[in-house]
Structure formats: structure tokens, C-alpha cells
Tab-separated table of C-alpha atoms in Angstrom:
chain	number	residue	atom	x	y	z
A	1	UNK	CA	74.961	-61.456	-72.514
A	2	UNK	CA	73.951	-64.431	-70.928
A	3	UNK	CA	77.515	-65.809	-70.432
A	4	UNK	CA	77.872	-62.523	-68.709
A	5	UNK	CA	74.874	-62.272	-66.374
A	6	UNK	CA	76.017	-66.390	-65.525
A	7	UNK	CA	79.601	-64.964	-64.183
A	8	UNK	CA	78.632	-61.845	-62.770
A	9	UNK	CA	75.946	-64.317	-60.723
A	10	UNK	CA	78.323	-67.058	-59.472
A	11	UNK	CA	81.178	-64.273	-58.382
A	12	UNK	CA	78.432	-61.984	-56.836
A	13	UNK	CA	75.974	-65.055	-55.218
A	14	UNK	CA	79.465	-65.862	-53.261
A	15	UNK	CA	79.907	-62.845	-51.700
A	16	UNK	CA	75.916	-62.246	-51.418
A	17	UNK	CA	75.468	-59.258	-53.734
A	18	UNK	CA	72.436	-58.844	-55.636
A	19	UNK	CA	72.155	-57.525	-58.975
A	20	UNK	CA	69.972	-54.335	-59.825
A	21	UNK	CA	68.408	-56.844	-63.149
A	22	UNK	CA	68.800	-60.654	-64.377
A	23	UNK	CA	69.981	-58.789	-67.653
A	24	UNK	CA	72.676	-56.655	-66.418
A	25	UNK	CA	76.584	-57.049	-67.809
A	26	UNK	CA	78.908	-58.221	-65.754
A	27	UNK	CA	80.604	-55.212	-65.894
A	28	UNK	CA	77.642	-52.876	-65.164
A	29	UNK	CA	77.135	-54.757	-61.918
A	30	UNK	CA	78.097	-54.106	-57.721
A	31	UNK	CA	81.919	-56.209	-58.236
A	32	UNK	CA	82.642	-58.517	-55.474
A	33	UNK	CA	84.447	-56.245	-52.972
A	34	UNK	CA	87.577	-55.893	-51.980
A	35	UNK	CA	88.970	-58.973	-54.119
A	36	UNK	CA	87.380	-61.529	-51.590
A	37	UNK	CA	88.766	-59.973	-48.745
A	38	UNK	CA	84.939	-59.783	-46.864
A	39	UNK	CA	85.251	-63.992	-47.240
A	40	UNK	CA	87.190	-66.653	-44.852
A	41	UNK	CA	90.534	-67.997	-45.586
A	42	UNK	CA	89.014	-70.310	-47.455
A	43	UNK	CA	87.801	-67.459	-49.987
A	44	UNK	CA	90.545	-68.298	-52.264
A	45	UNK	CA	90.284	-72.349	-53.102
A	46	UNK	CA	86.348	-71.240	-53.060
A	47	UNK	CA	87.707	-68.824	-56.154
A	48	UNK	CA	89.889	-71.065	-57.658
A	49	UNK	CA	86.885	-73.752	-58.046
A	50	UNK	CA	84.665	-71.222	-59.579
A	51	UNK	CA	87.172	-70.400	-61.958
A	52	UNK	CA	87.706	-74.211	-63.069
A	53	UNK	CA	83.759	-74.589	-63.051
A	54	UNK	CA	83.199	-71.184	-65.296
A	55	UNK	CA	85.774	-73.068	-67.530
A	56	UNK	CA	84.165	-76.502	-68.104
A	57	UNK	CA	80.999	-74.955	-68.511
A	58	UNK	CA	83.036	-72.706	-71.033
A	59	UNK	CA	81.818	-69.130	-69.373
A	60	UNK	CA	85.586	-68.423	-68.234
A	61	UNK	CA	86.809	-66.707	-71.159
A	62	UNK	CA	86.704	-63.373	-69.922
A	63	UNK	CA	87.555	-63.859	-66.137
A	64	UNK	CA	90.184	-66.003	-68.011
A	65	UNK	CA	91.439	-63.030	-69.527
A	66	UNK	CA	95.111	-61.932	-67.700
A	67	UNK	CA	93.776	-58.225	-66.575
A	68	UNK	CA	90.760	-59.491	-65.074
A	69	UNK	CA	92.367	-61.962	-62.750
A	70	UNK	CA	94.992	-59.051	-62.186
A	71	UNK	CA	92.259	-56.807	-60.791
A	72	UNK	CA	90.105	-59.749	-58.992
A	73	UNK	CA	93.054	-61.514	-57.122
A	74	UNK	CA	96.395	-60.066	-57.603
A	75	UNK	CA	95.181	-56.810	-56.221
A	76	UNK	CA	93.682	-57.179	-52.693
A	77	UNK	CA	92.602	-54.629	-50.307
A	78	UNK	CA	95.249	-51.649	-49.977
A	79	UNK	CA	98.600	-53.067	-48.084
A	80	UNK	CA	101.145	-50.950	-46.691
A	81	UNK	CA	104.043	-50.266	-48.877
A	82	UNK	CA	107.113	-50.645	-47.382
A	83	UNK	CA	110.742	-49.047	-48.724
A	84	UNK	CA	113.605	-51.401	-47.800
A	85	UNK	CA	115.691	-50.692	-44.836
A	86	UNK	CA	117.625	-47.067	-44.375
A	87	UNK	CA	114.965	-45.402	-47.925
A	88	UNK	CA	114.083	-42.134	-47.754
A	89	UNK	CA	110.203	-41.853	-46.233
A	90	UNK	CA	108.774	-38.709	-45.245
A	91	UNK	CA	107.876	-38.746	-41.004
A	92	UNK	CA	104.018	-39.277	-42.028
A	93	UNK	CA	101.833	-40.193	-44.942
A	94	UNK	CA	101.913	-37.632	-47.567
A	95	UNK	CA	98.607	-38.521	-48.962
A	96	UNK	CA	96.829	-37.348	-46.029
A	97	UNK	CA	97.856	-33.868	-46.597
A	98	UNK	CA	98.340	-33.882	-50.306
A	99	UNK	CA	94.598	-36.024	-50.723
A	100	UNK	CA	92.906	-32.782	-48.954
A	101	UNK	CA	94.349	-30.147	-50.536
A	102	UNK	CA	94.072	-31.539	-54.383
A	103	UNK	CA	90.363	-32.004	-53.598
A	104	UNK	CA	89.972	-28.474	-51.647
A	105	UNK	CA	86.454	-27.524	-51.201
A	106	UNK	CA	85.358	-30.586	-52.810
A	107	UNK	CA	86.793	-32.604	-49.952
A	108	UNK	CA	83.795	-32.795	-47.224
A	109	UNK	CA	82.969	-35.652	-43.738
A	110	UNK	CA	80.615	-37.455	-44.954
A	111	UNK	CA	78.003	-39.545	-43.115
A	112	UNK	CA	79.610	-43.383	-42.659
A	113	UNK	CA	78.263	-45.436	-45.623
A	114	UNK	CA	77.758	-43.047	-47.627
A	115	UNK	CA	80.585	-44.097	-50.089
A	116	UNK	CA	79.753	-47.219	-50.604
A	117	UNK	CA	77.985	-46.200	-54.063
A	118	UNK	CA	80.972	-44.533	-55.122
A	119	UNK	CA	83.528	-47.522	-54.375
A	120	UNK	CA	81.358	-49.754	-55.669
A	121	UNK	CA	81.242	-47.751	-58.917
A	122	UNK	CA	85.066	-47.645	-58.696
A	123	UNK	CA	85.175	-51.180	-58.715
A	124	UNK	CA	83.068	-51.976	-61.892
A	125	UNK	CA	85.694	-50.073	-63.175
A	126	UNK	CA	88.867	-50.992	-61.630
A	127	UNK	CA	87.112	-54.690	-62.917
A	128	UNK	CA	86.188	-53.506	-66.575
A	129	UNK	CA	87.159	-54.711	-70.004
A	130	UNK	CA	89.626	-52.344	-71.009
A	131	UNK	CA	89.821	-53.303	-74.888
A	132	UNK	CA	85.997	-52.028	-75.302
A	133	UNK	CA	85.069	-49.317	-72.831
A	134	UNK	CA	84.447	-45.372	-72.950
A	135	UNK	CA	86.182	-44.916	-69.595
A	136	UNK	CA	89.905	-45.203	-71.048
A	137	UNK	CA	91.222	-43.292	-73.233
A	138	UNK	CA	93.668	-44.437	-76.426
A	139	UNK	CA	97.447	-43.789	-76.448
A	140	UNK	CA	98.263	-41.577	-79.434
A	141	UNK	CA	98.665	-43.131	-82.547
A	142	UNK	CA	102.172	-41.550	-82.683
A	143	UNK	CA	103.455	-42.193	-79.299
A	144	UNK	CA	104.162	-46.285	-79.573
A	145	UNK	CA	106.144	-46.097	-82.976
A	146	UNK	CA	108.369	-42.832	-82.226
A	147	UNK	CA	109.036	-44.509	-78.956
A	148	UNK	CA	110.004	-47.967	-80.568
A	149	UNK	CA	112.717	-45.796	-82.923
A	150	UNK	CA	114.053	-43.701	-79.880
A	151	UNK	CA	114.850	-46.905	-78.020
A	152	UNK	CA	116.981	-47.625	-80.880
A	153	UNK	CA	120.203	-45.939	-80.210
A	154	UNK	CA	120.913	-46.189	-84.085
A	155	UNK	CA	118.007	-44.301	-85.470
A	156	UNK	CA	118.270	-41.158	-88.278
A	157	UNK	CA	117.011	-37.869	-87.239
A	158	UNK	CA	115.462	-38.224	-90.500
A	159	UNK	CA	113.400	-41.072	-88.963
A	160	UNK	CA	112.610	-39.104	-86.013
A	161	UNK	CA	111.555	-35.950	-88.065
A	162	UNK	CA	108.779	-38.328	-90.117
A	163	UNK	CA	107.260	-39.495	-86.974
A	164	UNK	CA	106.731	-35.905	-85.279
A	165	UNK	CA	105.983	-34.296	-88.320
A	166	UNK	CA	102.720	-36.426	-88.795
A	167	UNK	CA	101.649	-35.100	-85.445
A	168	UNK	CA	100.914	-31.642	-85.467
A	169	UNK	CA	100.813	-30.627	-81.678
A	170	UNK	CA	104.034	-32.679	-81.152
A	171	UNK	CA	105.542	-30.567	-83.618
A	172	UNK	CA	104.758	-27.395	-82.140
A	173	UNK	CA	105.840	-28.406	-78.959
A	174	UNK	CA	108.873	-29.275	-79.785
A	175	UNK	CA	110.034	-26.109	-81.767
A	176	UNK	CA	108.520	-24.370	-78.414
A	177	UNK	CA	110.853	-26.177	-76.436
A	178	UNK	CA	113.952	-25.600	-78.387
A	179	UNK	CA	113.067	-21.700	-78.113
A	180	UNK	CA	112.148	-21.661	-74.444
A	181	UNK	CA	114.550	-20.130	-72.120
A	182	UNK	CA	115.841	-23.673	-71.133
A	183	UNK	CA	117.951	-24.306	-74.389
A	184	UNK	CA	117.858	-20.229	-74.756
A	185	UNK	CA	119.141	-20.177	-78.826
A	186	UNK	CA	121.089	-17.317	-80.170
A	187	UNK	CA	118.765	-17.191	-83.262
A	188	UNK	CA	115.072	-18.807	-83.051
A	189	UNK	CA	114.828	-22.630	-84.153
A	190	UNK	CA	112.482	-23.231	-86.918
A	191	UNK	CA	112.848	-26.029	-88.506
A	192	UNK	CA	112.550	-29.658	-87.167
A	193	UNK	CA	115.888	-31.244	-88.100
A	194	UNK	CA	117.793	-28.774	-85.717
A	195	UNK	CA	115.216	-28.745	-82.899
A	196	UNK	CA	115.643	-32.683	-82.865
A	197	UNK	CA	119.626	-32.067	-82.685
A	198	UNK	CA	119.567	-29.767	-79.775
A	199	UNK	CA	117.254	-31.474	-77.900
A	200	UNK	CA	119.517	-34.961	-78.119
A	201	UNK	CA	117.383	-38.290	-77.831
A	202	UNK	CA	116.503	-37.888	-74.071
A	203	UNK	CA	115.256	-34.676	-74.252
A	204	UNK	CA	113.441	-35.885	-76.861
A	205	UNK	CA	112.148	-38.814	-75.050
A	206	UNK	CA	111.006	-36.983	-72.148
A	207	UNK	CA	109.397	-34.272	-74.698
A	208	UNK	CA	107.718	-36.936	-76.690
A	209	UNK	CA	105.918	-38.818	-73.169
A	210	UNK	CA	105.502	-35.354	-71.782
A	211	UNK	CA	103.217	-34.077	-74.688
A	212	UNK	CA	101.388	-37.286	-75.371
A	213	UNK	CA	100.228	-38.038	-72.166
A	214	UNK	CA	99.399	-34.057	-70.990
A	215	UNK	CA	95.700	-33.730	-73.107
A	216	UNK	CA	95.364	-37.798	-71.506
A	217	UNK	CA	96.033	-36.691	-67.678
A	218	UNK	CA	93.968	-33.510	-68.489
A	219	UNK	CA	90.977	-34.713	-69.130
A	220	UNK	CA	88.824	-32.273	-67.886
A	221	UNK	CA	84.987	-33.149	-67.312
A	222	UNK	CA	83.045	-32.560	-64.215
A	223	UNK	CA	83.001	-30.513	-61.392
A	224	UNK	CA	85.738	-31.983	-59.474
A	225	UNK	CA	87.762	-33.405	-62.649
A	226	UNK	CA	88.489	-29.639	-64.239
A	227	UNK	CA	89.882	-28.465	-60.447
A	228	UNK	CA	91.813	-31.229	-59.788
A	229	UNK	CA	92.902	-32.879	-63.314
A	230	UNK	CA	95.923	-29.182	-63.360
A	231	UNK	CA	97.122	-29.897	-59.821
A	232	UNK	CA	97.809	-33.424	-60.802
A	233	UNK	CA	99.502	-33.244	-63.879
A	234	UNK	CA	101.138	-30.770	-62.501
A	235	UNK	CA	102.056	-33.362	-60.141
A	236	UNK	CA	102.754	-36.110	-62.499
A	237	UNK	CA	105.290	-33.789	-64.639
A	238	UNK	CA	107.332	-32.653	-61.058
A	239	UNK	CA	107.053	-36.683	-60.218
A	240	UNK	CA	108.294	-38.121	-63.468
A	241	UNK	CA	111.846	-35.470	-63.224
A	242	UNK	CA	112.320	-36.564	-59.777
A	243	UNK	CA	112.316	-40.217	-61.139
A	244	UNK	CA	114.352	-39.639	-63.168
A	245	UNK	CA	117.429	-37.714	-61.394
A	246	UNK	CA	116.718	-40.468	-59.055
A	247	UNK	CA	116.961	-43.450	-61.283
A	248	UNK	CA	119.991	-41.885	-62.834
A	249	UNK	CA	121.594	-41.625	-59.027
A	250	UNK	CA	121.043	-44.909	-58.439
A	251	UNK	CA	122.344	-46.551	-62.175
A	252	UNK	CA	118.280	-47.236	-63.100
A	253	UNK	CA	116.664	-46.422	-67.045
A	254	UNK	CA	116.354	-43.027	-66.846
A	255	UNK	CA	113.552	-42.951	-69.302
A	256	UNK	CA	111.347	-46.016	-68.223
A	257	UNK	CA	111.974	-43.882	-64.826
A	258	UNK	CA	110.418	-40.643	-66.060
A	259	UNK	CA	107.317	-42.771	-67.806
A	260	UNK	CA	106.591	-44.382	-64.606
A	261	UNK	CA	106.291	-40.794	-63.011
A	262	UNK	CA	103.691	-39.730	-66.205
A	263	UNK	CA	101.285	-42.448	-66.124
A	264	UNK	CA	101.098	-43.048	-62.460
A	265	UNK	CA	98.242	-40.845	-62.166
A	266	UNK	CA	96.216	-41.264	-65.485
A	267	UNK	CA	94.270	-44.019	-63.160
A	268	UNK	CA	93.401	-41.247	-60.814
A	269	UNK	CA	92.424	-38.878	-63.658
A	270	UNK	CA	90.158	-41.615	-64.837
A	271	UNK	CA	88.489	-42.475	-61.199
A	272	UNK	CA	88.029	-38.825	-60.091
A	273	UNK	CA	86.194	-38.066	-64.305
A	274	UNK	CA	83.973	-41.667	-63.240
A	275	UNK	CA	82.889	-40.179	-59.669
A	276	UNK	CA	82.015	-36.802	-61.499
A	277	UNK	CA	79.532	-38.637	-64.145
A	278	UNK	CA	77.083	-40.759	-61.227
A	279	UNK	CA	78.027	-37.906	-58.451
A	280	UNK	CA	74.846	-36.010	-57.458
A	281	UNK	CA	76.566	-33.299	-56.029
A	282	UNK	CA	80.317	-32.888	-55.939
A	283	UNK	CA	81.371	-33.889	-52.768
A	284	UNK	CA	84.241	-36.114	-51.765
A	285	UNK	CA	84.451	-38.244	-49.087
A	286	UNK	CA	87.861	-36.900	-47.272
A	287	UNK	CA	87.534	-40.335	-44.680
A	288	UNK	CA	91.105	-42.223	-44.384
A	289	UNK	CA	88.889	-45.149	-45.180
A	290	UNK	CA	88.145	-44.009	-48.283
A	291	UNK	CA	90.995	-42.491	-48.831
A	292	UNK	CA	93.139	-45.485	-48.814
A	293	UNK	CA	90.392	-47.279	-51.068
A	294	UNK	CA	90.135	-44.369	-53.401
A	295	UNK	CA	93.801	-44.185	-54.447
A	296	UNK	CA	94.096	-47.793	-54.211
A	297	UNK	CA	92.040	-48.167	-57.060
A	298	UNK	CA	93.569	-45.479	-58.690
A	299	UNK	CA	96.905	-47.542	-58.883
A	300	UNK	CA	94.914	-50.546	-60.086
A	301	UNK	CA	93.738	-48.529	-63.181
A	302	UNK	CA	96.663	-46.313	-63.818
A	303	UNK	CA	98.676	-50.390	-63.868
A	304	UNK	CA	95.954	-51.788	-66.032
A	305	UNK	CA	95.952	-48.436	-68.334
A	306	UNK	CA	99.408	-49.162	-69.135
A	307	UNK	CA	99.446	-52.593	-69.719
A	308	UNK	CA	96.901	-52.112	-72.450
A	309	UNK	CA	99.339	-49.360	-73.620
A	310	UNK	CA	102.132	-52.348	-74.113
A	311	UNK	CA	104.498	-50.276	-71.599
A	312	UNK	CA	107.931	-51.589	-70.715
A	313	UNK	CA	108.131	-54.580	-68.224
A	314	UNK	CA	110.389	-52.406	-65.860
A	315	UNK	CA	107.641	-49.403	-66.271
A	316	UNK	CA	104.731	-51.885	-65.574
A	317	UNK	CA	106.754	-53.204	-62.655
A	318	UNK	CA	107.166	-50.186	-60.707
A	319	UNK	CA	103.205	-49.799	-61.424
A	320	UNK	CA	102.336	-52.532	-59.661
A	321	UNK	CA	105.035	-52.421	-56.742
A	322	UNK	CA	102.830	-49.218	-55.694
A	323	UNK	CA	100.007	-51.993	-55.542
A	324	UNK	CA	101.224	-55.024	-54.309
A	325	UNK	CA	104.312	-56.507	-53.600
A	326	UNK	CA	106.825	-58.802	-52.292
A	327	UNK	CA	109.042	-57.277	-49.639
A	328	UNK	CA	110.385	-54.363	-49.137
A	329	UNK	CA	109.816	-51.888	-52.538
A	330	UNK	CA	113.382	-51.729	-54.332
A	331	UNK	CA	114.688	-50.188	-57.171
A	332	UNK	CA	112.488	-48.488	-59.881
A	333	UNK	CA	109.207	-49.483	-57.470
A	334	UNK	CA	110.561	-47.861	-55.051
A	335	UNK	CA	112.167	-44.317	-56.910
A	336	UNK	CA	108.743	-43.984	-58.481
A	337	UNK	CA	107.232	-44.178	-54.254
A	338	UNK	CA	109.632	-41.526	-52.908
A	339	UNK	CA	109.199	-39.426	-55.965
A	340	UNK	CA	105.852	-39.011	-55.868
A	341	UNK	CA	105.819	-38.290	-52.745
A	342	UNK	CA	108.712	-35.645	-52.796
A	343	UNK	CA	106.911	-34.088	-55.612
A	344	UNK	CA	103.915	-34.357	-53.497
A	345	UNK	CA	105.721	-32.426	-50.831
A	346	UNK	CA	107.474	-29.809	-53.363
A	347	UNK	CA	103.594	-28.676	-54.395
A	348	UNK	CA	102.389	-28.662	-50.613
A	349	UNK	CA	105.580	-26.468	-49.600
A	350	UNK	CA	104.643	-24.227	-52.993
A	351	UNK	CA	101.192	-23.973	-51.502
A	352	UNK	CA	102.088	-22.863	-48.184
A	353	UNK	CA	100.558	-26.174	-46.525
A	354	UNK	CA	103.593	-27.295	-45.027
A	355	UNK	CA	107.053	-25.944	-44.219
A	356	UNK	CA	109.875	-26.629	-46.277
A	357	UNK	CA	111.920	-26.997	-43.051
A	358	UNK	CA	109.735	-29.545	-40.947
A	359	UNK	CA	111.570	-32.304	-39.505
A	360	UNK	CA	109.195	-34.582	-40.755
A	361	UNK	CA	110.106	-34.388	-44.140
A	362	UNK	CA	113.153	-36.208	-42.692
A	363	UNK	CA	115.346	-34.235	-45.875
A	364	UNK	CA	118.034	-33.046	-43.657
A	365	UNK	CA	119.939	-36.645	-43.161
A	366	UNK	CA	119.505	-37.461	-46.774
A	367	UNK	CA	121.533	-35.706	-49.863
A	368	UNK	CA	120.312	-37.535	-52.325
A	369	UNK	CA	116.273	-36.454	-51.398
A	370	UNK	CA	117.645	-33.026	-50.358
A	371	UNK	CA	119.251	-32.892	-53.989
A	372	UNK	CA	116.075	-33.775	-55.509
A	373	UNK	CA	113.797	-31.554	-53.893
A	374	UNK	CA	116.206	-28.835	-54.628
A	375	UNK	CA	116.150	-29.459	-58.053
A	376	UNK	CA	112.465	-29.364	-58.477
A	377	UNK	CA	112.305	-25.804	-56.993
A	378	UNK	CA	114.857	-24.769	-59.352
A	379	UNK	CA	112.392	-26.114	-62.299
A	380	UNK	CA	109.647	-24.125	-61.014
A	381	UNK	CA	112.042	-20.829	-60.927
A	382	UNK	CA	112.675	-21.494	-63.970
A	383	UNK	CA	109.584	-22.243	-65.370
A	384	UNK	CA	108.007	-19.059	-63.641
């Protein structure tokens, strides 16, 4: 505890923050804002020697630790991602439109200021030690091994039947699958053996991700969490196919695509369920400020999430490209940008918000976005 209260002093003393009690965690405490960003140029060699003097005095084990330099340096304030030259980009920011209507009448003007408790509460988080906190929750058991055998091009169905079996919801999703009117059987698929056949290992792939990360992206508590937590997996699901029929367009991992669409938003699930638990009433602020901020973070923790997950390098990559990056965003950075926010866009034309014809959705001089979008409204025909 003290080796705790002794970091959180020297990081917070720097950028003159005050803790609520000499006894309070690290953790538990106002974060230094913004990464630094409120100090001079010379905020970064200032960090850098409180880093080497934490380490002599042997308190820099856990600032030491990879995520928590990720979240104090790597990530700044929110930058302005960038697609390289000639991308697909919709004529405005998505978010602005999409950020209203997910929150709905949750979404109020606030008086100025008045976030600051809830982006400083974001930031204890964003800042937290992931291996031993309430806030995130645990991969399935199953998901990491039956993943590890369907990257092996090799493996038995036999192998792949073990592995589902010992998971009863997977199981039952997958016979449901078989039977829906996708695959559309002559006679009704019962047993596991010929489900896994029909399905083939990317339909199983996508299955697999799909149902282990759907109770994690729905997790449903608080006011604001059980409105919005349906909208955006409904989201994430629409954002991981169009990731995938782009990746596939463009000669990129089909599957690490589609994974990078799932668990872009479990960050967001977890911020919106961490607002809900200190919120007095539930009221969001809809500022572009905050906005920015908000979602921001919300990238941070969906990054961090799936680095404690052990997620593949290309899927962690394209995580933090929608955080911070060098250039112009290219290859699976940038499919996982534009789908989210074509999937974005499919919703809002859904919900009447926007027209599926504006200009500004700058679709008409682009086939391969135009084939994309098309191809989500044929999922939710089908689906309906």
C-alpha cells in the first residue's frame, strides 16, 4: 500500500492533483490527465526521470509493468485518425451522429465542468491493473484453446467436437446455426460432428468469437448500460462482417479481421457499465469535448482488454491504430476504421437518422464500400 500511495504521489504532485486520503491506492486515485498533456514540452524527460527514480528507490514495479506505460504515455490525448490517401471516409464524423443516438434520452448539455468526475473516473480505469480488478471481465475458459486448434489448418473434427462439447451454450448455438435459414438443411442437424462439417472452419471461427464474446459485450447493468449495451453489439456483430468482406477484398486474415470488429467495443461496454455505478442520475454528457475523450478511452480499454486476452499481434495492432499511430492508418487498422463506421452508418440508415442516399456518405464513387454496405442490409433481411 505504501509503495502505492508513494507512486500515485510523485505522478499526481507533478501535475498538482491532490488525493482524497494519504491511504488511497494508486488506482483508486484522480490519474494524471490526459497522459501529461496539461504539462510543457518538457513533461516527458520530467516522466522519464520519475520513472528511473521510482526504480532505484524500487517503487517502479508496477508503472514498470508494459500496460501501464501503454495507458500513461503511449496513449495521449485523442489524435485525429487519418486513412491514407484516396480510403473510403464518410463526408463527416460518424460518431457525432451515431454517439447521440446510441445514448438517446440519456444523452443531455450539460453545464461545462461538469464531466470532469466522470473522466476522471474513466481514467483510474483506463490506468488500472487489469490482472486483479472487478471492472474486466474473463475470456471464456473455452475460447483461447478452441481458437489455438482452429488456427491449425490440420486439426480433427473430433478435436473440435471435445472443445465445444465442454461448453454448453456454444453447443447450442452451434446446432442453432446449422438449422437457421442461412445453411437451411433438408433434415434438422442434431448432432455435433455434422454441424461442425457444414459449418467448415471459418464459419466456425466466426461462430466460436461471435458466441463468446456476445454475454461479454452484453453486459447489462445500469441505467444507461441495459439501453445501450443491444445497440452496440449489435454494432460490433454488423462491424466485425464488414471487416471481414473487407479484409478478404483487400488479401488481409479474414478471421483476425472479424475479431478486431468483436472486441472493438468491449472497452466501451466496460466505460459506459463504470459511469452507470458512480452516476447519480443517468445523464450523459453529449459535449464533442467529451465525446472525443469518452470514446478515446474506450479504445484504450477495449486495446488493453485484449492484450490481457493474449489476442493476435495483427488483432492488437489494428486496436491500437484506432488509438495512436504512425501515419496514415493502413491495412487491417484501417478496414477495422471504415468498418465501423459503415456499420455505424448501416444502423443510422436502419433507424431513419440519416438517408441511405446522402452524398456525404461519399458511397457512390466507391464499389468496394458500396459492396459492403450492401451486404450488411442483405444480413439484416435475412436475419429479419
Amino acid at each position: 500500500m505504501l509503495q502505492a500511495c508513494m507512486q500515485g504521489w510523485v505522478y499526481a504532485n507533478i501535475a498538482g492533483i491532490h488525493f482524497r486520503s494519504a491511504t488511497d491506492h494508486v488506482a483508486d486515485c484522480p490519474a494524471v490527465p490526459d497522459a501529461f498533456s496539461s504539462l510543457p514540452s518538457a513533461g516527458g524527460r520530467v516522466l522519464s526521470f520519475v520513472r528511473r527514480l521510482l526504480t532505484r528507490l524500487g517503487l517502479g514495479s508496477a508503472y514498470a509493468d508494459a500496460d501501464s506505460l501503454q495507458a500513461v504515455t503511449v496513449f495521449s490525448a485523442p489524435e485525429d485518425i487519418v486513412a491514407e490517401e484516396g480510403a473510403w471516409q464518410a463526408g463527416f464524423d460518424v460518431d457525432s451522429r451515431f454517439y447521440p443516438w446510441l445514448l438517446g434520452e440519456y444523452g443531455k448539455q450539460i453545464q461545462h465542468g461538469a464531466e470532469k468526475p466522470l473522466l476522471i473516473a474513466l481514467d483510474r480505469l483506463v490506468r488500472a491493473d487489469f490482472s486483479n480488478t472487478r471492472h474486466i471481465p474473463r475470456v471464456p475458459s473455452v475460447l483461447p484453446q478452441l481458437l489455438k486448434s482452429l488456427r491449425n489448418e490440420n486439426v480433427s473434427v473430433d478435436e473440435l467436437a471435445s472443445h465445444i462439447a465442454r461448453d454448453v451454450t456454444l453447443l447450442a448455438e452451434v446446432i442453432s446455426e446449422v438449422n437457421s435459414s442461412y445453411y437451411s438443411p433438408a433434415d434438422k442437424i442434431s448432432n455435433l460432428d455434422n454441424a461442425i462439417r457444414l459449418l467448415g472452419i471459418n464459419g466456425l471461427r466466426m461462430l466460436v468469437a461471435r458466441t463468446a464474446f456476445r454475454p461479454l459485450i452484453q453486459l447489462q447493468s445500469g441505467r444507461i448500460t441495459c439501453v445501450v449495451a443491444p445497440l452496440i453489439w449489435e454494432q460490433s456483430e454488423k462491424c466485425a462482417q464488414a471487416c471481414r468482406l473487407l479484409a478478404q477484398e483487400r488479401g488481409l486474415d479474414g478471421f483476425h479481421a472479424f475479431l478486431a470488429g468483436l472486441v472493438q467495443n468491449i472497452g466501451l461496454i466496460i466505460a459506459f457499465r463504470s459511469l452507470d455505478q458512480i452516476m447519480v442520475a443517468p445523464v450523459m454528457p453529449l459535449a464533442t469535448e467529451f465525446r472525443l475523450r469518452f470514446l478515446h478511452m474506450a479504445h484504450i480499454l477495449s486495446y488493453r482488454i485484449a492484450k490481457e486476452w493474449d489476442f493476435p499481434d495483427a488483432v492488437m495492432q489494428a486496436l491500437k491504430d484506432q488509438v495512436s499511430h504512425d501515419g496514415p492508418l493502413q491495412d487491417l487498422g484501417l478496414v477495422l476504421k471504415q468498418a465501423s463506421d459503415i456499420s455505424k452508418i448501416r444502423l443510422l440508415v436502419n433507424a431513419g437518422v440519416i438517408n441511405a442516399d446522402d452524398d456525404d456518405l461519399c458511397l457512390a464513387t466507391d464499389a468496394e464500400m458500396q459492396r459492403c454496405f450492401i451486404a450488411l442490409h442483405l444480413q439484416d433481411k435475412d436475419e429479419s
